[in-house]
């Protein structure tokens, strides 16, 4: 395994050090003394949980890959999922708020789809519980792809290649080109867009040299400041909703979904995986740098005014969460 190749030299050094220490009657461990902090985190698995109703098959993933890059399921015929979730831009768009159909500007920053299968809720306001529920929303949204779903399916029906791919992905369906199967194929592809083996993952797996001292100091500050209370689990999010009014935003957040006054200005905790390459930040995308985001979160969520050293340390730590980008191919569409 690649991980074994990475950590083998560190283990060898540790073994030599241990042997030397034992020769002098002492003991030595391949540890940096920060185990209590490491124990607050989980490494990212290679795959998220797979729902029982949508098994992950190569056929679904291949079809979902094609559909993710297919612009003809948009009203204009030029916008695809990959327009806002660009693989070259951290599977986001790196602009404050997404630009959709007819040049319309959305109200919120585009979340990355990387590791989205690990989330317990989708969208900033959590209006969908899973990737299957999320998949069709952007196609139909007037401000995004603005496409009637029945018309999108009719367009796909026009191509023999899609007829073939849907039939292969759903062999038990008499009429496989339908909305449910479209959603499940897109969700299946997105569940493969994961970024394991980041420097922090290697550190959690035992490679003590995967992080430098500043990055380790940032991990300690992240825990001691309370950031880990919300940014927990393998994707560094609790997928819960917390009240925050970031500078310049009047977005009422989850209140739009529930109508509950208690949900006013609540947003789903974003994943911190790959946060170093998925700028700008916050629900309105008005926060340009990670340093600024760390300062805002300290002030707004924790009631702390971080000094420059703490901001630099936490920022350095957050950059260690950038993992290996998923292996995929831009498809040749019919």
C-alpha positions as a printed Julia matrix, in Angstrom:
334×3 Matrix{Float64}:
   0.0    0.0     0.0
   1.15   3.56   -0.68
   0.77   4.47    2.99
   3.11   1.67    3.98
   5.7    2.96    1.54
   5.43   6.44    3.04
   5.77   5.52    6.69
   8.34   2.76    6.34
  11.39   5.09    6.59
   9.95   6.74    9.72
   9.4    3.33   11.28
  12.95   2.34   10.41
  14.34   5.47   12.09
  12.14   4.84   15.11
  13.32   1.23   15.35
  16.97   2.3    15.24
  16.35   4.92   17.91
  14.53   2.39   20.07
  17.33  -0.11   19.71
  19.9    2.5    20.69
  17.91   3.56   23.71
  17.41  -0.01   24.89
  21.13  -0.63   24.6
  21.61   2.0    27.29
  18.89   0.52   29.48
  16.29   3.18   28.59
  13.18   3.23   26.45
  12.15   5.31   23.42
   8.93   5.61   21.48
   8.22   6.89   17.98
   5.98   9.62   19.35
   6.06  13.4    19.64
   4.11  13.6    22.89
   0.95  14.92   21.24
  -1.1   11.74   21.33
  -3.87  13.36   23.38
  -4.35  15.88   20.58
  -4.12  13.35   17.76
  -6.8   11.29   19.48
  -9.28  14.12   18.87
  -9.12  13.5    15.11
  -9.9   10.75   12.6
  -8.03  10.03    9.36
 -10.08  10.23    6.2
 -11.06   6.81    4.78
 -10.76   6.22    1.05
 -14.55   5.95    0.68
 -17.53   7.35    2.61
 -20.43   5.18    3.78
 -22.35   3.71    0.83
 -26.16   3.71    1.19
 -27.93   0.37    0.83
 -30.29   1.71   -1.85
 -27.45   2.91   -4.1
 -24.61   0.42   -4.26
 -21.38   1.75   -5.72
 -20.69   0.06   -9.05
 -18.22   0.9   -11.82
 -21.1    1.34  -14.25
 -22.84   3.94  -12.08
 -19.6    5.79  -11.43
 -18.75   5.92  -15.15
 -22.23   7.18  -16.0
 -22.14   9.7   -13.18
 -18.77  10.95  -14.41
 -20.29  11.63  -17.83
 -23.36  13.34  -16.4
 -21.24  15.53  -14.11
 -19.57  17.06  -17.19
 -22.7   17.04  -19.41
 -23.82  20.61  -20.29
 -26.85  19.51  -22.28
 -28.84  18.88  -19.12
 -28.82  22.65  -18.59
 -31.23  25.07  -20.26
 -28.46  26.93  -22.05
 -26.62  23.78  -23.04
 -23.33  25.19  -21.77
 -23.47  24.73  -17.96
 -22.64  21.44  -16.25
 -22.02  20.4   -12.66
 -18.32  20.83  -13.41
 -18.84  24.49  -14.29
 -19.18  25.4   -10.62
 -17.33  22.33   -9.31
 -14.2   22.62  -11.42
 -11.61  19.85  -10.79
  -8.82  22.35  -11.45
 -10.12  24.67   -8.71
 -10.5   22.29   -5.78
 -13.8   21.05   -7.29
 -15.28  24.48   -6.57
 -15.12  27.74   -8.57
 -12.98  30.11   -6.47
 -15.34  33.04   -6.9
 -17.37  34.55   -4.07
 -20.77  33.39   -5.32
 -21.63  31.01   -8.12
 -22.54  32.27  -11.59
 -25.37  30.3   -13.2
 -27.93  30.48  -16.0
 -27.94  33.71  -18.01
 -25.12  35.11  -15.88
 -27.16  35.17  -12.68
 -25.19  35.4    -9.44
 -26.24  33.08   -6.64
 -26.56  34.06   -3.0
 -23.97  31.64   -1.64
 -20.43  30.45   -2.16
 -20.06  27.14   -4.01
 -19.05  24.33   -1.64
 -16.51  21.82   -2.89
 -17.82  18.36   -3.77
 -14.62  16.76   -2.5
 -15.4   14.32    0.32
 -19.07  15.34    0.15
 -20.13  11.75    0.76
 -18.9   12.12    4.34
 -21.32  14.97    5.08
 -24.45  14.37    7.1
 -26.32  17.13    5.23
 -25.95  18.82    1.85
 -25.99  22.52    0.89
 -25.17  25.37    3.26
 -28.67  25.17    4.72
 -28.85  21.37    4.86
 -32.01  21.19    2.79
 -31.08  17.76    1.48
 -29.82  14.9     3.66
 -27.65  13.1     1.1
 -26.01  13.25   -2.31
 -28.97  11.61   -4.05
 -31.23  14.38   -2.78
 -28.7   17.05   -3.68
 -28.0   15.89   -7.23
 -31.1   17.15   -9.05
 -31.51  20.5    -7.29
 -28.91  22.45   -9.29
 -30.28  21.08  -12.58
 -33.75  22.47  -11.88
 -32.79  25.67  -10.01
 -33.65  28.75  -12.08
 -30.47  30.5   -11.0
 -28.19  27.55  -11.74
 -28.81  25.18  -14.69
 -32.48  26.19  -15.09
 -33.49  22.94  -16.8
 -36.85  21.19  -16.63
 -36.02  17.71  -15.38
 -38.26  15.9   -17.86
 -36.64  17.82  -20.69
 -33.17  16.95  -19.38
 -34.09  13.26  -19.43
 -35.49  13.61  -22.96
 -32.19  15.11  -24.11
 -30.29  12.17  -22.66
 -32.68   9.75  -24.37
 -31.6   11.17  -27.73
 -28.16   9.62  -27.47
 -27.57   5.92  -28.03
 -24.51   6.05  -25.8
 -26.57   7.26  -22.85
 -29.19   4.63  -23.54
 -26.41   2.05  -23.38
 -24.74   3.46  -20.25
 -27.99   3.78  -18.29
 -28.94   0.22  -19.26
 -25.56  -1.07  -18.09
 -25.79   0.83  -14.82
 -29.37  -0.23  -14.1
 -29.84  -3.59  -15.83
 -33.01  -4.44  -13.91
 -34.87  -1.3   -14.99
 -37.17  -1.47  -17.97
 -36.88   2.3   -18.46
 -33.52   3.17  -16.89
 -33.28   6.81  -18.01
 -35.27   8.34  -15.18
 -34.79  10.98  -12.5
 -33.95   8.57   -9.67
 -31.25   6.86  -11.68
 -29.84  10.19  -12.83
 -29.53  11.25   -9.19
 -28.01   7.95   -8.08
 -25.41   8.0   -10.86
 -24.31  11.54  -10.01
 -24.18  10.66   -6.31
 -22.13   7.54   -7.04
 -19.52   9.52   -8.96
 -19.32  12.14   -6.23
 -18.71   9.45   -3.61
 -15.45   8.63   -5.4
 -14.16  12.22   -5.15
 -12.24  11.78   -1.94
  -8.86  13.07   -0.84
  -7.17  10.68    1.62
  -3.49  10.55    2.52
  -3.04  14.22    3.32
   0.0   15.12    5.43
  -2.31  15.2     8.45
  -3.7   11.74    7.63
  -0.17  10.39    7.42
   0.57  11.99   10.76
  -2.52  10.41   12.32
  -1.43   7.04   10.92
   1.91   7.3    12.7
   4.3    9.3    10.53
   5.5   11.84   13.1
   7.54  13.68   10.47
   4.55  14.38    8.2
   3.92  17.68   10.04
   6.48  20.3    10.97
   6.53  22.03   14.34
   4.41  25.01   13.31
   1.76  22.71   11.87
   1.72  20.69   15.09
   1.45  23.91   17.09
  -1.52  24.79   14.9
  -3.16  21.45   15.65
  -2.73  22.08   19.37
  -4.18  25.6    19.05
  -7.06  24.23   16.97
  -7.97  21.83   19.76
  -7.34  24.1    22.72
  -9.25  27.0    21.16
 -12.33  24.84   20.7
 -12.39  24.64   16.89
 -12.56  20.85   17.13
 -15.96  21.04   18.84
 -17.64  21.67   15.46
 -14.9   20.62   13.05
 -14.74  16.95   14.04
 -14.92  13.56   12.38
 -13.04  12.41    9.27
 -14.23  15.38    7.17
 -13.62  17.9     9.98
 -17.3   18.81   10.22
 -20.08  17.79   12.56
 -22.63  18.43    9.74
 -24.67  20.39   12.26
 -25.95  23.95   12.0
 -24.5   26.89   13.9
 -25.44  30.54   14.04
 -22.97  32.91   12.4
 -23.34  36.29   10.74
 -20.17  36.81    8.76
 -19.27  40.33    7.64
 -21.39  41.52    4.73
 -23.92  38.66    4.82
 -27.67  39.05    5.4
 -28.38  35.41    4.48
 -30.79  33.85    7.02
 -29.42  30.35    6.35
 -31.32  27.3     7.57
 -34.32  29.47    8.51
 -35.29  29.37    4.83
 -35.67  25.6     5.1
 -37.38  25.22    8.48
 -39.05  28.55    9.17
 -37.94  28.1    12.77
 -36.71  31.33   14.37
 -34.06  29.29   16.19
 -32.51  28.47   12.79
 -32.05  32.11   11.82
 -28.49  32.61   10.48
 -27.57  28.98   11.07
 -25.4   27.24    8.48
 -23.97  23.76    8.15
 -20.41  23.46    9.41
 -18.24  23.32    6.26
 -15.65  20.6     5.85
 -12.09  21.73    6.43
 -10.65  19.06    4.17
  -8.75  20.81    1.33
  -9.73  24.19    2.76
  -6.38  25.56    1.6
  -7.45  25.21   -2.05
 -11.18  25.96   -1.84
 -11.11  29.71   -1.24
 -12.85  32.17   -0.89
 -14.62  31.35    2.37
 -17.87  31.64    4.32
 -21.41  31.32    2.99
 -21.12  34.56    1.03
 -17.59  33.98   -0.24
 -16.49  37.42    0.92
 -13.55  36.14    2.98
 -10.59  35.94    0.65
  -7.84  34.37    2.73
  -7.57  31.49    5.15
  -5.89  33.73    7.7
  -8.88  36.07    7.61
 -11.26  33.13    7.93
  -9.42  31.84   11.0
  -9.62  35.27   12.64
 -13.34  35.6    11.88
 -14.17  32.15   13.21
 -12.2   32.83   16.37
 -14.09  36.06   16.95
 -17.59  35.09   15.79
 -17.8   31.49   16.96
 -15.36  31.24   19.86
 -15.31  34.76   21.26
 -11.51  34.83   20.92
  -9.24  37.39   19.34
  -6.42  35.25   17.99
  -2.99  36.83   17.9
  -0.93  36.74   14.71
   1.1   33.73   15.82
  -2.0   31.66   16.57
  -3.57  32.61   13.25
  -0.39  31.62   11.4
  -0.11  28.33   13.28
  -3.75  27.3    12.74
  -3.52  28.31    9.08
  -0.39  26.17    8.66
  -2.24  23.25   10.24
  -5.25  23.7     7.94
  -2.98  23.47    4.89
  -1.99  19.95    6.01
  -5.58  18.86    5.34
  -5.08  19.03    1.57
  -5.11  15.43    0.4
  -4.44  13.54   -2.79
  -6.84  14.67   -5.5
  -9.13  11.96   -6.91
  -8.09  10.02   -9.98
 -10.67  10.52  -12.74
 -10.93  11.16  -16.46
 -12.71  13.99  -18.21
 -15.18  11.94  -20.28
 -15.67  11.99  -24.02
 -19.35  12.94  -24.35
 -21.6   11.82  -27.23
